[in-house]
mmCIF file with all atom_site columns, C-alpha atoms in Angstrom:
data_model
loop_
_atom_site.group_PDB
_atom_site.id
_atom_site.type_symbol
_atom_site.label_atom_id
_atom_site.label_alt_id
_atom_site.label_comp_id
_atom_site.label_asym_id
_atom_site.label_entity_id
_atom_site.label_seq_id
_atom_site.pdbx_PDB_ins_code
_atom_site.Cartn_x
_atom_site.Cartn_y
_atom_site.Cartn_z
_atom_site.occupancy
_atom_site.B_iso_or_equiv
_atom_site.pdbx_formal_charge
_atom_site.auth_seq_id
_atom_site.auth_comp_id
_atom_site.auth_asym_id
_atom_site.auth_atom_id
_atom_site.pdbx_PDB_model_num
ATOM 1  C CA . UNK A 1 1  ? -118.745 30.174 64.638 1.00 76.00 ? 201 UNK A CA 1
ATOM 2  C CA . UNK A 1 2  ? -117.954 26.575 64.649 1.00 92.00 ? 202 UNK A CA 1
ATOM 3  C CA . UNK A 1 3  ? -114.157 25.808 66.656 1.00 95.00 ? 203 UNK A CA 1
ATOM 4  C CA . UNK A 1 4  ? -113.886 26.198 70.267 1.00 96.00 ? 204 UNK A CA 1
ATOM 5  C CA . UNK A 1 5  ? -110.275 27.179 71.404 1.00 95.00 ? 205 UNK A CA 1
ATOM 6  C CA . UNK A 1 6  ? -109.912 25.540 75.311 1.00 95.00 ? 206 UNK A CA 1
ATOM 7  C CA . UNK A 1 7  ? -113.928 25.794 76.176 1.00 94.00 ? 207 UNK A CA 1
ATOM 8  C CA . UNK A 1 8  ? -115.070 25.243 79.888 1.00 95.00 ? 208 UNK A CA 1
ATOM 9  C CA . UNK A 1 9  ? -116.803 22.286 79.593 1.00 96.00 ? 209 UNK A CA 1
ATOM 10 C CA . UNK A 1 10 ? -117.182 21.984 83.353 1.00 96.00 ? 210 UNK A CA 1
ATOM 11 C CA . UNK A 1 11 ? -116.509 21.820 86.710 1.00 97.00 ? 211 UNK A CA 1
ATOM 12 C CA . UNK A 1 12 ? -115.128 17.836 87.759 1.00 98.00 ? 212 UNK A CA 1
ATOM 13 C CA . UNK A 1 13 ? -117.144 16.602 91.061 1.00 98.00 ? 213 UNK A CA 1
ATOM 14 C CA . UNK A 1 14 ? -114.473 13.020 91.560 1.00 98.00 ? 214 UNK A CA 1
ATOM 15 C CA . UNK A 1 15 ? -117.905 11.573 90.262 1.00 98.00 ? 215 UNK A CA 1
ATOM 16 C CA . UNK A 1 16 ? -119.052 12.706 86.795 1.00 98.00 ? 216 UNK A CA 1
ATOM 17 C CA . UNK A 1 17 ? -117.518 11.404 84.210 1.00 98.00 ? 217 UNK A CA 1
ATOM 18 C CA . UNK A 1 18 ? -120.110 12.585 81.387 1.00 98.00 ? 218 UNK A CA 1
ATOM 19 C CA . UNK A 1 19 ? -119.158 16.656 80.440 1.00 98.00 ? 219 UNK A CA 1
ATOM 20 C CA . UNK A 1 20 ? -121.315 18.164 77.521 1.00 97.00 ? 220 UNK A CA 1
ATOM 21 C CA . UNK A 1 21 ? -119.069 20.153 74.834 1.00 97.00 ? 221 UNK A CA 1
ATOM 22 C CA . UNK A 1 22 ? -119.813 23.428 75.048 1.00 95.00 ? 222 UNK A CA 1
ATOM 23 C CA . UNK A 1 23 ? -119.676 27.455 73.115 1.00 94.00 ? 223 UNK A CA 1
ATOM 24 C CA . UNK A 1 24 ? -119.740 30.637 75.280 1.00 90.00 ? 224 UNK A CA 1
ATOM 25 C CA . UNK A 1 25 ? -120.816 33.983 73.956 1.00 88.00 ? 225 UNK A CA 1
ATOM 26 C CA . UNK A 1 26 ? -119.845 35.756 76.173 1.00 86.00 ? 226 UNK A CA 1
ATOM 27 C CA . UNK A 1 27 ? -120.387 34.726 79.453 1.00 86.00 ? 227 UNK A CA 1
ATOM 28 C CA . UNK A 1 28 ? -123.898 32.784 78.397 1.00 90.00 ? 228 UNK A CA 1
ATOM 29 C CA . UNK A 1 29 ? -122.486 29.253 77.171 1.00 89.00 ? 229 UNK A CA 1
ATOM 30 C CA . UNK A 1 30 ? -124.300 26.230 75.839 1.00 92.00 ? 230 UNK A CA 1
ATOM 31 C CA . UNK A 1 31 ? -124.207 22.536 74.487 1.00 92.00 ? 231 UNK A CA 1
ATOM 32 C CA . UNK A 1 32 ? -123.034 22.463 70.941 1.00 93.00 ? 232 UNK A CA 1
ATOM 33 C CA . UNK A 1 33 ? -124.859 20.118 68.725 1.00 88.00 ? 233 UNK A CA 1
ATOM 34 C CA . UNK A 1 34 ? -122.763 18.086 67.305 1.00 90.00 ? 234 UNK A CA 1
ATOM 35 C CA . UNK A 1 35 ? -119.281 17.722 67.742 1.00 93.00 ? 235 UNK A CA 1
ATOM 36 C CA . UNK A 1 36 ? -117.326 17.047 64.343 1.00 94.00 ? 236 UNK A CA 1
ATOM 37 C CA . UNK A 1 37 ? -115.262 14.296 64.963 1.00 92.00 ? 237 UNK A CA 1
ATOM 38 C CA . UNK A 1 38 ? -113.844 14.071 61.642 1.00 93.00 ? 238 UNK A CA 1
ATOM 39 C CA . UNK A 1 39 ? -111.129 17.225 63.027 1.00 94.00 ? 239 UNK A CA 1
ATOM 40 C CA . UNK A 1 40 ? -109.027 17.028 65.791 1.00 95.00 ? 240 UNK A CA 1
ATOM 41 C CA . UNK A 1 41 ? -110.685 17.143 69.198 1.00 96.00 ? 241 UNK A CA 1
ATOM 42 C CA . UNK A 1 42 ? -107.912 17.872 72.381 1.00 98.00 ? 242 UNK A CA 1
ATOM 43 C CA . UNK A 1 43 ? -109.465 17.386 75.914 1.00 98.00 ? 243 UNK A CA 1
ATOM 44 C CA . UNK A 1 44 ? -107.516 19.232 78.893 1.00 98.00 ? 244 UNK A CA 1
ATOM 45 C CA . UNK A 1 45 ? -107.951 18.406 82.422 1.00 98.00 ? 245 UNK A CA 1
ATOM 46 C CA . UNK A 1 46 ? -106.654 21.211 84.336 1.00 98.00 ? 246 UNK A CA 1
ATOM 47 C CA . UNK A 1 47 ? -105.023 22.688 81.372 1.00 97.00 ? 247 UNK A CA 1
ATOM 48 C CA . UNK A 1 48 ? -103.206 18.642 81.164 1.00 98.00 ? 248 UNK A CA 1
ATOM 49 C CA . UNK A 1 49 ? -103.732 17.050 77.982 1.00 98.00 ? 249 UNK A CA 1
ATOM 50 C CA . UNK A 1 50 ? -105.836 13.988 78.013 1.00 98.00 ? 250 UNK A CA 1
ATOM 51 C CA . UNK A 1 51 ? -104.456 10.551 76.319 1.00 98.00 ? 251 UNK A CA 1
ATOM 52 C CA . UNK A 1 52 ? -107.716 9.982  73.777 1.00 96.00 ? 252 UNK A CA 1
ATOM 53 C CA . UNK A 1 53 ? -107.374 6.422  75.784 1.00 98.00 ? 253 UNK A CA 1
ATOM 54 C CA . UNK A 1 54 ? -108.822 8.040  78.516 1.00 98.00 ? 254 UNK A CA 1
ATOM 55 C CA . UNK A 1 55 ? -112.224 8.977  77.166 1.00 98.00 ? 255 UNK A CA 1
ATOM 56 C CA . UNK A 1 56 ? -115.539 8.453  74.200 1.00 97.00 ? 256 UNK A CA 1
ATOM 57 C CA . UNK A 1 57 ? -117.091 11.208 72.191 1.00 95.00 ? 257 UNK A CA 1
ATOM 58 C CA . UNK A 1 58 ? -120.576 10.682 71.779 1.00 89.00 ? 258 UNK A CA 1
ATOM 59 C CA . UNK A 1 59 ? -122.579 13.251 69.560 1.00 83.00 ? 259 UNK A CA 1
ATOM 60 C CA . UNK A 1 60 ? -121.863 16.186 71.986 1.00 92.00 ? 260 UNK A CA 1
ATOM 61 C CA . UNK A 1 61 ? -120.599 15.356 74.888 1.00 95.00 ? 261 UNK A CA 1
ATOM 62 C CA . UNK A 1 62 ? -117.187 13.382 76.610 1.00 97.00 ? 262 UNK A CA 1
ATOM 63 C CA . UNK A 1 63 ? -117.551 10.121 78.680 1.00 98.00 ? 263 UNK A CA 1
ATOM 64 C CA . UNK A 1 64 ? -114.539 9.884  81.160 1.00 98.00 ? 264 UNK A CA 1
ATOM 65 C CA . UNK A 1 65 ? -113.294 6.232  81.839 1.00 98.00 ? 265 UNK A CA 1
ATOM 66 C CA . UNK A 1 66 ? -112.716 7.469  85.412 1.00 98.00 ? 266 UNK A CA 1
ATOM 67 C CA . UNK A 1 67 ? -114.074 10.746 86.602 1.00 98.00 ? 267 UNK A CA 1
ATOM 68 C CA . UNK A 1 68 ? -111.490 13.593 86.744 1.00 98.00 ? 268 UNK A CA 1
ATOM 69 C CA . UNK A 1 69 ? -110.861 14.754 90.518 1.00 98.00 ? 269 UNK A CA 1
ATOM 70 C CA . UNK A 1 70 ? -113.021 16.916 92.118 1.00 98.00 ? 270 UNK A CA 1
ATOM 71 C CA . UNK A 1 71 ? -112.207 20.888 91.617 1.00 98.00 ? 271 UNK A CA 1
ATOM 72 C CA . UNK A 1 72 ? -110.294 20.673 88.635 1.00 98.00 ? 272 UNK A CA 1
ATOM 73 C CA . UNK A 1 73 ? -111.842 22.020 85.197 1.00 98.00 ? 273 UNK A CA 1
ATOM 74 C CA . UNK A 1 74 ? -111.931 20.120 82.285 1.00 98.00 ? 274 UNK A CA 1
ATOM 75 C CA . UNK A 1 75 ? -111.978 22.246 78.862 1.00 97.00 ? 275 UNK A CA 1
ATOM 76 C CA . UNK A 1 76 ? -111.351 20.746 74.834 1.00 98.00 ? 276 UNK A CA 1
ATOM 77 C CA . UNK A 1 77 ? -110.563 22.545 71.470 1.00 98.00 ? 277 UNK A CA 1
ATOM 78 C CA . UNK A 1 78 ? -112.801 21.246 69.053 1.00 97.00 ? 278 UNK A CA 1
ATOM 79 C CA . UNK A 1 79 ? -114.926 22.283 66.240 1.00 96.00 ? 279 UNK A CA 1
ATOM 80 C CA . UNK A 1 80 ? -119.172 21.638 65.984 1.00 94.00 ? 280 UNK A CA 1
ATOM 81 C CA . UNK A 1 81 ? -122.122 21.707 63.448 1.00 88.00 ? 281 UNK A CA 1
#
């Protein structure tokens, strides 16, 4: 278990712009560890690709430049450590 096909990564308030990569077993999901940036990592916003132009990776988590609009979901494929 290390690739996440279009994983929840949260709920967008119009204010956060900082969303934590996550897994889900089930329904339980959790922060990854480390994200491996060395594969190819797509963010979605509302199931709307995201220009990388738009956004950091940090160890495990996504830093918007501008915080998505409130209500929709943002999700990424992406593999972890």
């Amino acid at each position: 278990d290390y690739a996440v096909q279009n994983g929840m990564m949260g709920v967008a308030d119009g204010v956060t712009t900082q969303f934590y990569f996550r897994r889900y077993i089930g329904i339980r999901g959790e922060p990854v560890g480390q994200v491996d940036t060395a594969n190819t990592i797509t963010v979605y916003v509302d199931g709307v690709e995201v220009p990388d132009t738009e956004y950091t990776i940090e160890a495990n988590y996504i830093v918007f430049n501008t915080a998505p609009l409130d209500g929709l979901i943002v999700s990424a494929d992406f593999q972890f450590y």
